[in-house]
Short mmCIF file of C-alpha atoms and ligand atoms in Angstrom, two decimals:
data_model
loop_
_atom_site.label_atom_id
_atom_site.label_comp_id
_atom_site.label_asym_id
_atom_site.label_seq_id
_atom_site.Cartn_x
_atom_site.Cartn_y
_atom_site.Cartn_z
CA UNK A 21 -4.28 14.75 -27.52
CA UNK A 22 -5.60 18.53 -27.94
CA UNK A 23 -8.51 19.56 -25.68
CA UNK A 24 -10.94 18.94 -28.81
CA UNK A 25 -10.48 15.66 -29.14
CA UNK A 26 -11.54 14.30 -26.18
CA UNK A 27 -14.81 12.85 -24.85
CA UNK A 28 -17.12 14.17 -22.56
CA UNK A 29 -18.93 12.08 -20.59
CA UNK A 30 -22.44 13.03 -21.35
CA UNK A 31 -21.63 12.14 -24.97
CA UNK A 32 -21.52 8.70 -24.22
CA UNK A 33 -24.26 8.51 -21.28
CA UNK A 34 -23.63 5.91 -18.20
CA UNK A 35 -24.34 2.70 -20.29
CA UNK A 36 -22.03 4.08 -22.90
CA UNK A 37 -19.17 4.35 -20.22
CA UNK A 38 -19.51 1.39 -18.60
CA UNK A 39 -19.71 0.01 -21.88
CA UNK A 40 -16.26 1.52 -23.07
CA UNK A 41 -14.67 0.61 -19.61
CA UNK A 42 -15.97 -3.17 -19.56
CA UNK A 43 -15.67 -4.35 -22.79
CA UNK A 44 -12.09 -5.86 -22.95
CA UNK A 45 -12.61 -7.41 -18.81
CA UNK A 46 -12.79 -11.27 -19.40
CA UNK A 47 -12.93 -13.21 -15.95
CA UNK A 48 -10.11 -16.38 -15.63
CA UNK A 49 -10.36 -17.44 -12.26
CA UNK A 50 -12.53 -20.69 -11.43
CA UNK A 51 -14.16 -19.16 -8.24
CA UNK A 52 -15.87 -16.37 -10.88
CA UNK A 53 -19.02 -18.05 -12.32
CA UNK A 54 -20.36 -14.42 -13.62
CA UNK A 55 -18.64 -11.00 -14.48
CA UNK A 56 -19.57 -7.57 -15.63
CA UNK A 57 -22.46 -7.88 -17.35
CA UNK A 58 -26.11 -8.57 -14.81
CA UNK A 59 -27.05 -7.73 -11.63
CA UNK A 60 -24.52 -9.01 -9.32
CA UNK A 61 -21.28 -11.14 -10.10
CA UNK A 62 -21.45 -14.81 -9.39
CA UNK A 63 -19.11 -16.63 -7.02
CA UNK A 64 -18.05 -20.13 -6.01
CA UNK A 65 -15.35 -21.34 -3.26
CA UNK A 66 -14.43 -24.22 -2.55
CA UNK A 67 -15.33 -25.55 1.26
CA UNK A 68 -11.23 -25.79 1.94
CA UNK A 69 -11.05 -21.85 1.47
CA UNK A 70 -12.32 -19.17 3.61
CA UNK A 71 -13.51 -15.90 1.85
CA UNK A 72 -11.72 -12.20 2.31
CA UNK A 73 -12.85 -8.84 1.94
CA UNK A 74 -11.82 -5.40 2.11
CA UNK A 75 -12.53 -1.96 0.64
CA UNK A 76 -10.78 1.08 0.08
CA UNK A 77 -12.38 4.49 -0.15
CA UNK A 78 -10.16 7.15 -2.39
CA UNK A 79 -11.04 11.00 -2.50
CA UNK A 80 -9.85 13.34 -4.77
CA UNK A 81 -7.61 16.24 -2.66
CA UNK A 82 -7.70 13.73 0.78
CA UNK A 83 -6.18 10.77 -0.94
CA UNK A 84 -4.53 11.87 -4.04
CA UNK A 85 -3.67 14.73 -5.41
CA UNK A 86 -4.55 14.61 -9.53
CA UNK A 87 -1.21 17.39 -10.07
CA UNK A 88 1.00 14.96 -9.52
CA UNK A 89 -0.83 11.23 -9.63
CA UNK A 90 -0.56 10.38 -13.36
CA UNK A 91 -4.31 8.43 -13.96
CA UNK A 92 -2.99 5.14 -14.97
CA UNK A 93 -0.91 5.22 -11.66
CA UNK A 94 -3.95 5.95 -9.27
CA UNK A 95 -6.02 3.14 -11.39
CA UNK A 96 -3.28 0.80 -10.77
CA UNK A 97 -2.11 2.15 -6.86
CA UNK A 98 -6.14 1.95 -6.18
CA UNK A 99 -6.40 -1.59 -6.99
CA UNK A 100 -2.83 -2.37 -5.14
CA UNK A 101 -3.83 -1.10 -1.82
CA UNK A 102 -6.52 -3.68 -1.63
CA UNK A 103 -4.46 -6.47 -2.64
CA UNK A 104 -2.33 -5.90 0.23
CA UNK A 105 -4.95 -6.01 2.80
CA UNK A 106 -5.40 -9.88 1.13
CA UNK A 107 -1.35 -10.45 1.55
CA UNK A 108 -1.78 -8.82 5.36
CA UNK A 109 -4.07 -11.84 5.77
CA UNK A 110 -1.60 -14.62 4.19
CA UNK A 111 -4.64 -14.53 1.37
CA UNK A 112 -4.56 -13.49 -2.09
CA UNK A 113 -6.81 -11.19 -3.85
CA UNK A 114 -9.33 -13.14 -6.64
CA UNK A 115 -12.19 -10.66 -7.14
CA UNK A 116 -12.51 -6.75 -7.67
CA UNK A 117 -15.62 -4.48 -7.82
CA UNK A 118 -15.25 -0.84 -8.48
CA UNK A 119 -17.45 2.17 -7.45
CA UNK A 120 -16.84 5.51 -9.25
CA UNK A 121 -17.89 9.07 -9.11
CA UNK A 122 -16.82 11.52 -10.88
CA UNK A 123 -17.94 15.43 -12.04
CA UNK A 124 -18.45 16.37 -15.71
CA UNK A 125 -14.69 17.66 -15.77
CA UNK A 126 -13.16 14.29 -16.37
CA UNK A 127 -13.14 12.78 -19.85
CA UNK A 128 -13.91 9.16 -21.17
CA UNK A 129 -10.45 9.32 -21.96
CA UNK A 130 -9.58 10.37 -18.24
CA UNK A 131 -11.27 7.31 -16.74
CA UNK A 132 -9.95 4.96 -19.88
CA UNK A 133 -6.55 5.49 -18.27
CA UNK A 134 -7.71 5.33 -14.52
CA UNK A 135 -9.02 1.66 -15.70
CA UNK A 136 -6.38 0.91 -17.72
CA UNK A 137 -4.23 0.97 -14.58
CA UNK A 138 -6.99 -1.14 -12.56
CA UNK A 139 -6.75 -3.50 -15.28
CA UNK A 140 -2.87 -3.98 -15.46
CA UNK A 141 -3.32 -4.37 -11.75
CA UNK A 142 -5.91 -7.38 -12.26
CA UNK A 143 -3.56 -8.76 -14.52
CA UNK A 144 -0.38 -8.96 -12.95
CA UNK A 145 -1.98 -9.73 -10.07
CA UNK A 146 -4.58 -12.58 -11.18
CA UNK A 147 -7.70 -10.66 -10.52
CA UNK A 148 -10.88 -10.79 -12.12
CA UNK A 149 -12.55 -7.50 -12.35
CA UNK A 150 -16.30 -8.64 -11.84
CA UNK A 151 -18.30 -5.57 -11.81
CA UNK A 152 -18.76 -1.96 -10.42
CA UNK A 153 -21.07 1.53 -10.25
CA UNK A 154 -20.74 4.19 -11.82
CA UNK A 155 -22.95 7.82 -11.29
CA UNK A 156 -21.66 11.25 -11.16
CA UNK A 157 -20.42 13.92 -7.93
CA UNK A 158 -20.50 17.32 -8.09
CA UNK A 159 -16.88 17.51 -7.21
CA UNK A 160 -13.99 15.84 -8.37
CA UNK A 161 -12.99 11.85 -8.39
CA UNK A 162 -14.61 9.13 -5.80
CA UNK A 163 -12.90 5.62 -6.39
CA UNK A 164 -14.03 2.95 -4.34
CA UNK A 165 -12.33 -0.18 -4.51
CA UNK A 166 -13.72 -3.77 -3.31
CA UNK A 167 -11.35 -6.60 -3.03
CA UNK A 168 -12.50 -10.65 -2.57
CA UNK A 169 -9.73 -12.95 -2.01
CA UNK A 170 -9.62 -16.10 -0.58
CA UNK A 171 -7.07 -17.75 2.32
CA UNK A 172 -6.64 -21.76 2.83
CA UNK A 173 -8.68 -22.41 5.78
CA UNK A 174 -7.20 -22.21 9.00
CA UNK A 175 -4.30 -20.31 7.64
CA UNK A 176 -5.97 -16.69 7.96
CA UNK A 177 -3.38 -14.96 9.65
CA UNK A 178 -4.90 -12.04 12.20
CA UNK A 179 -3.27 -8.68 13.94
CA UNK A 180 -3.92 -10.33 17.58
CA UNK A 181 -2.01 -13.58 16.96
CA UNK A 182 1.74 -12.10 18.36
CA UNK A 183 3.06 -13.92 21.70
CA UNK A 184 6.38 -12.45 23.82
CA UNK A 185 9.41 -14.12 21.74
CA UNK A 186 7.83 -14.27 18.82
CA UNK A 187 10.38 -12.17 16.38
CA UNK A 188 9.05 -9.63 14.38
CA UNK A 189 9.63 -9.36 10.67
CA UNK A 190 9.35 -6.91 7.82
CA UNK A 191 9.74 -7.20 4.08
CA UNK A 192 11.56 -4.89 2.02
CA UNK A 193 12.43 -1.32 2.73
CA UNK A 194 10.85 1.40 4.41
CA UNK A 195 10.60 5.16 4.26
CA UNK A 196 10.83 5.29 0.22
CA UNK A 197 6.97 6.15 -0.62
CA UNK A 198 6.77 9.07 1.58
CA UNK A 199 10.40 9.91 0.27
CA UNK A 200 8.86 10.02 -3.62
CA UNK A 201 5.88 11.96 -1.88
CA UNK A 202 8.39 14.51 -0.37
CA UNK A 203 9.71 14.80 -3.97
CA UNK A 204 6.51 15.33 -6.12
CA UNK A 205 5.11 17.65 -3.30
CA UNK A 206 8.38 20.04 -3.70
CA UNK A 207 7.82 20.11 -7.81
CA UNK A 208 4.53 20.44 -7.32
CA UNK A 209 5.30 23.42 -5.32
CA UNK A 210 7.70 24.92 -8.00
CA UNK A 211 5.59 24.42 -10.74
CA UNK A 212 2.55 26.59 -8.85
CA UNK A 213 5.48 29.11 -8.18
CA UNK A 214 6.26 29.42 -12.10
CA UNK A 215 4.23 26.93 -14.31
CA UNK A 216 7.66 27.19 -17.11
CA UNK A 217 9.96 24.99 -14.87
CA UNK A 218 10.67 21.95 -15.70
CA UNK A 219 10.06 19.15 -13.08
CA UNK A 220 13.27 17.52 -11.27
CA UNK A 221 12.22 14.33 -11.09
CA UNK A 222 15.77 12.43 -12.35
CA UNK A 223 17.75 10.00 -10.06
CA UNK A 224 14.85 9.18 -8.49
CA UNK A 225 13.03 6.88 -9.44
CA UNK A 226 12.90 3.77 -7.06
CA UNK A 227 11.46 6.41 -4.60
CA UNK A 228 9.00 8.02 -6.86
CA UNK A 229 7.76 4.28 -7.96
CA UNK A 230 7.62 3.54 -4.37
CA UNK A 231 4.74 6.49 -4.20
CA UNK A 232 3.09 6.21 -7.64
CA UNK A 233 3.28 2.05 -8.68
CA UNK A 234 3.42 0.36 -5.33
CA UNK A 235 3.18 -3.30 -5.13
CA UNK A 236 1.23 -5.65 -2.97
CA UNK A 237 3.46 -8.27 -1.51
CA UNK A 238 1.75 -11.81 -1.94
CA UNK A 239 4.69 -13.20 -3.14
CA UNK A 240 5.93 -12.91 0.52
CA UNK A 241 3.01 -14.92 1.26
CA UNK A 242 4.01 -17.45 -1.45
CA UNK A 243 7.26 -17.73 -0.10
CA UNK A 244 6.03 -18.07 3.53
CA UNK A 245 4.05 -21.13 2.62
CA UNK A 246 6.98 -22.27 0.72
CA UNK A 247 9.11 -22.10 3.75
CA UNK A 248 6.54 -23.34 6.19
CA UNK A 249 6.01 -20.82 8.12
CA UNK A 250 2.71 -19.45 9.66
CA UNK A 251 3.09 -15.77 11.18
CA UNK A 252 1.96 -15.47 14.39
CA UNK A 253 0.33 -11.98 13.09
CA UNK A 254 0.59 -9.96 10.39
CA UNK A 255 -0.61 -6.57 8.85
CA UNK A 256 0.19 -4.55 5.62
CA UNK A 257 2.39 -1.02 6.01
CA UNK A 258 0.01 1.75 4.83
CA UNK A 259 0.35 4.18 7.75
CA UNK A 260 3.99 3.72 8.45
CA UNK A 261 5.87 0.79 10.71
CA UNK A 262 5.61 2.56 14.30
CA UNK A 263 1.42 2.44 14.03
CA UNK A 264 1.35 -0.91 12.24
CA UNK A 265 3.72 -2.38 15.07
CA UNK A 266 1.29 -0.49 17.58
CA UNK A 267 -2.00 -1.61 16.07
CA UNK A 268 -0.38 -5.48 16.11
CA UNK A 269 0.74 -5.25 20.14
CA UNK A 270 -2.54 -3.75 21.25
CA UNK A 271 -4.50 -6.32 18.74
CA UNK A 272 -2.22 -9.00 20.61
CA UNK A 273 -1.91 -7.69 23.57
CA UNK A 274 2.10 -7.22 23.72
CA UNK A 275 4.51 -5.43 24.01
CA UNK A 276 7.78 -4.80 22.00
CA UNK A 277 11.05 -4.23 20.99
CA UNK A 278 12.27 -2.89 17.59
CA UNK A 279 16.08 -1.79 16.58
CA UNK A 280 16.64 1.50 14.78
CA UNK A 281 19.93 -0.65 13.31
CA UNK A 282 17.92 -3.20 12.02
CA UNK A 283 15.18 -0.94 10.42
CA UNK A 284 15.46 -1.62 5.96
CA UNK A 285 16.89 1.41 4.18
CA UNK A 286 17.53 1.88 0.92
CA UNK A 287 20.01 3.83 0.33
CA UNK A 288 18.43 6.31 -1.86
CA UNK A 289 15.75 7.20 0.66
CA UNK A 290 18.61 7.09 3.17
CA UNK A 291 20.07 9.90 0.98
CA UNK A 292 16.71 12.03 0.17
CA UNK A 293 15.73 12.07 3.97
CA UNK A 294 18.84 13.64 4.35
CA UNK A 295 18.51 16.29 2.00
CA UNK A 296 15.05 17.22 3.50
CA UNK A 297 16.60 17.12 7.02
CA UNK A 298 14.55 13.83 8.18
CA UNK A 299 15.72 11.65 10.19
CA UNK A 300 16.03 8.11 8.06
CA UNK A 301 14.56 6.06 10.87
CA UNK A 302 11.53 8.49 11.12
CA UNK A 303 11.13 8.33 7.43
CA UNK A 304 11.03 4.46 7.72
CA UNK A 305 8.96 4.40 11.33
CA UNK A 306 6.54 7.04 10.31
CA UNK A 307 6.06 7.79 6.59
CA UNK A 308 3.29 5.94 4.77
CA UNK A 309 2.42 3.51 1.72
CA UNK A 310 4.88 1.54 1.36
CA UNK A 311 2.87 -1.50 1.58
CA UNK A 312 5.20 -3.94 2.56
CA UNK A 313 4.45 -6.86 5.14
CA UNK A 314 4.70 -6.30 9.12
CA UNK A 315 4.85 -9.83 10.70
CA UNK A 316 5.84 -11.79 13.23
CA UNK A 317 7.02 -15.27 13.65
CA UNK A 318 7.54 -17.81 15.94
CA UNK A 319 11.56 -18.30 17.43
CA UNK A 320 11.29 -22.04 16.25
CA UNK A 321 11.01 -20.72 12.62
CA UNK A 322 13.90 -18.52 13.03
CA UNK A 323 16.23 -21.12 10.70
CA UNK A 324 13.66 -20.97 7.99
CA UNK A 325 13.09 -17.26 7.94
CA UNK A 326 16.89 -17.49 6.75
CA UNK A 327 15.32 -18.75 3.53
CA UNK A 328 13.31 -16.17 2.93
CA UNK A 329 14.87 -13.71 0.34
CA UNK A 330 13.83 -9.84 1.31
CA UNK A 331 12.79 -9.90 5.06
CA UNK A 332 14.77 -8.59 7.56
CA UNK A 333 14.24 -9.33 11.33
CA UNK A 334 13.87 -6.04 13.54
CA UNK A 335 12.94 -6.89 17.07
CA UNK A 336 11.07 -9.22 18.96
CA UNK A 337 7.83 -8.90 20.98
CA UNK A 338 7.75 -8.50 24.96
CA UNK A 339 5.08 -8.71 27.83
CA UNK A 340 2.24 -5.81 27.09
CA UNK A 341 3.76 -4.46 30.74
CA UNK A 342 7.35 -3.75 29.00
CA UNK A 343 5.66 -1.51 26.18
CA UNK A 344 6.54 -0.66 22.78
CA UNK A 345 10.08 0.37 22.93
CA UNK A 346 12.56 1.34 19.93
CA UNK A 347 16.28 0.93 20.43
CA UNK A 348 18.01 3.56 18.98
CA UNK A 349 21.08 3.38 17.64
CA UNK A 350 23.18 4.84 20.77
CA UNK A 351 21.30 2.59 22.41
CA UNK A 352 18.73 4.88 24.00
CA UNK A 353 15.03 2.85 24.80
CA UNK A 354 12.45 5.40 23.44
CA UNK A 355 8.63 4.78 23.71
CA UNK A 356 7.22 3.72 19.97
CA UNK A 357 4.67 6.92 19.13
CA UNK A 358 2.37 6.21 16.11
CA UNK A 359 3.33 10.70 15.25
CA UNK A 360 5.58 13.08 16.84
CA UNK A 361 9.38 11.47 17.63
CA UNK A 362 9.89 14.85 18.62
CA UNK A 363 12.62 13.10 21.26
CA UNK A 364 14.70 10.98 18.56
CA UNK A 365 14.03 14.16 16.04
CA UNK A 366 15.38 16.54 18.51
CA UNK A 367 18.21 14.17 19.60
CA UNK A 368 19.27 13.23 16.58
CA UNK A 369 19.29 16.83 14.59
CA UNK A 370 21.50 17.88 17.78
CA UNK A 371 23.75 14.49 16.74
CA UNK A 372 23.90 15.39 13.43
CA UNK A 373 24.85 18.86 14.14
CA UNK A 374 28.17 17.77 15.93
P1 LIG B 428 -27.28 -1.70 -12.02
O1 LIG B 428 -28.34 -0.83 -12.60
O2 LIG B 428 -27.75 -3.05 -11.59
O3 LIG B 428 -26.43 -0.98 -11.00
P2 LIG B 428 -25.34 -1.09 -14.02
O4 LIG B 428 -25.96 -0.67 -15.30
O5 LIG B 428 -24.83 -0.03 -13.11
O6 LIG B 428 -26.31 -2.04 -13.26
O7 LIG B 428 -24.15 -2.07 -14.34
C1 LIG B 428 -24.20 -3.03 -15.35
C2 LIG B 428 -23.02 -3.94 -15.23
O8 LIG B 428 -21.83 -3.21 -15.36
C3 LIG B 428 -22.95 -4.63 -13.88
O9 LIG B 428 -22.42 -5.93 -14.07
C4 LIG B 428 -21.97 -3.78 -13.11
O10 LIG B 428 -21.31 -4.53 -12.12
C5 LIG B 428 -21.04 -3.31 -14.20
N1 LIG B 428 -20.48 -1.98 -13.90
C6 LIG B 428 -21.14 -0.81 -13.72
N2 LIG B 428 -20.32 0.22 -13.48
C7 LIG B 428 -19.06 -0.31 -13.48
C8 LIG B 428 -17.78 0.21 -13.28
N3 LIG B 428 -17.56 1.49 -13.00
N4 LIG B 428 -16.73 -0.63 -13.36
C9 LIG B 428 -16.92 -1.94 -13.63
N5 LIG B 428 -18.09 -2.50 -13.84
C10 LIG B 428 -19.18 -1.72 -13.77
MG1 LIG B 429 -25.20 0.47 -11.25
#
């Protein structure tokens, strides 16, 4: 679409634009009584389910960068990230309220496809999207994402619940968001260099959809409950495994021990973090977003984690006096930093080398 074509915001004034936004958001679930549309949304839960919530506050240049974060992918990533924090409490998300702010350089058209993300997410996901704000900033993009969900009572499952034994368990793979982030930040650099070349994004796209379209996992929560098993603690991987396992020992008061061996790759990411000189295990311990499940478990459900397609066991937790060691793979015990593995870095780049 040329630059002509589009709308500016003022031409449709703040009812107009919640108007276009809103129109095509029907609620489905029973606990929504009342969408978009008054004051406040109406609610109703039943007395067997105990309420979440969580919000997420995204900036424009200090949590996404619009050069490379195509709209429909923030809309949809925006609404994700909150859905996760549901699955990191064995609940799943139900309601969503928005909060945007934007300057006078977006478009209608801009924040059509910002939504239309949010509202693929509320599909797929089997959220209602009850309602939201919208004003203006003097500089760029404010999103601010509320989540409701709900949790059978009794089953909410905390950071603090982890008890020496108990194994500890992660779903999917590691390392691949901040791989695709690696990626987009390097084309992003050669296209401010010289604006004629062509992106090269090919051959990678698990990593780049790892970045851009993450998932929440509350089908691991599905097939937790399926398998009757309770964690013992859980959280969701924003900031990278080695501060999730961190923030769930202190919460819990434990120690830990984690295997570089047992740590999921995929291979791809294996092969990128190569390429930039990283480490593998760092990219999985310490890069970001990949929104997959950190849990543990108690060693009496250790047959019917078998069951559970995706989830790999990677260590077990210890007394809080043994601290939060890593394993490495020549079996090395290194202290688990939330930044800097300068040691394993150096160690390893010096292995490498050989
Ligand atoms: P109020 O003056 O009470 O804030 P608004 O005119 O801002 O009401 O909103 C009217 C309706 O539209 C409300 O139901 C509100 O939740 C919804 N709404 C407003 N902005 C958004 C938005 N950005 N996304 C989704 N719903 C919105
Ligand atoms: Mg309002």
């Amino acid at each position: 679409m040329s630059e002509e074509n589009l709308t500016k915001l003022s031409d449709l004034g703040e009812f107009g634009l919640i108007y276009e936004l809103t129109k095509d958001i029907k609620p489905k679930n029973d606990s929504t009584i009342k969408g978009i549309g008054d004051d406040a949304a109406v609610l109703h839960y039943p007395e067997s389910k105990n309420i979440l919530v969580s919000k997420d506050l995204l900036i424009e240049g200090v949590h996404f960068d619009m050069t490379f974060m195509p709209l429909k992918h923030l809309g949809y990533k925006s609404a994700i990230v909150n859905f996760s924090d549901m699955a990191a409490m064995n609940g799943k998300p139900k309601q969503m309220v928005v909060g945007i702010a934007v300057s006078s350089r977006y478009t209608v058209e801009a924040l059509s496809e910002i939504y239309a993300g949010m509202k693929k997410a509320c599909e797929i996901y089997g959220v209602d999207f009850v309602g939201g704000d919208t004003t203006s900033s003097t500089h760029g993009l404010h999103i601010s994402v509320t989540v409701i969900g709900e949790v059978e009572k009794g089953k909410e499952v905390y950071r603090s619940g982890a008890k020496p034994n108990d194994l500890i368990c992660v779903s999917g793979d590691l390392g691949g968001a901040y791989m695709g982030l690696l990626i987009l930040e390097r084309e992003k650099r050669a296209f401010q260099a010289d604006p004629n070349v062509q992106p090269q994004l090919e051959g990678n796209d698990y990593i780049l959809q790892r970045q851009l379209k993450p998932e929440a996992r509350t089908d691991i929560v599905d097939a937790l409950s399926k398998a009757d098993i309770l964690p013992t603690s859980m959280i969701d991987i924003s900031d990278g495994l080695a501060s999730e396992i961190i923030h769930i020992c202190e919460s819990s008061k434990t120690g830990c021990v984690v295997y570089e061996e047992k740590l999921p790759i995929d291979q791809l990411t294996f092969d990128i973090a190569k390429s930039f000189q990283i480490v593998p295990a760092i990219a999985a311990l310490n890069g970001g977003e990949d929104y997959e499940l950190l849990f543990t478990i108690s060693q009496s459900d250790f047959e019917k984690i078998k069951a559970v397609e995706g989830v790999e066991i990677i260590g077990y937790i210890t007394e809080e006096s043994a601290g939060q060691r890593l394993i490495t793979n020549d079996n090395q015990s290194i202290d688990i930093e939330a930044q800097g593995w300068d040691a394993l870095k150096k160690k390893r780049n010096n292995v490498d080398k050989k």
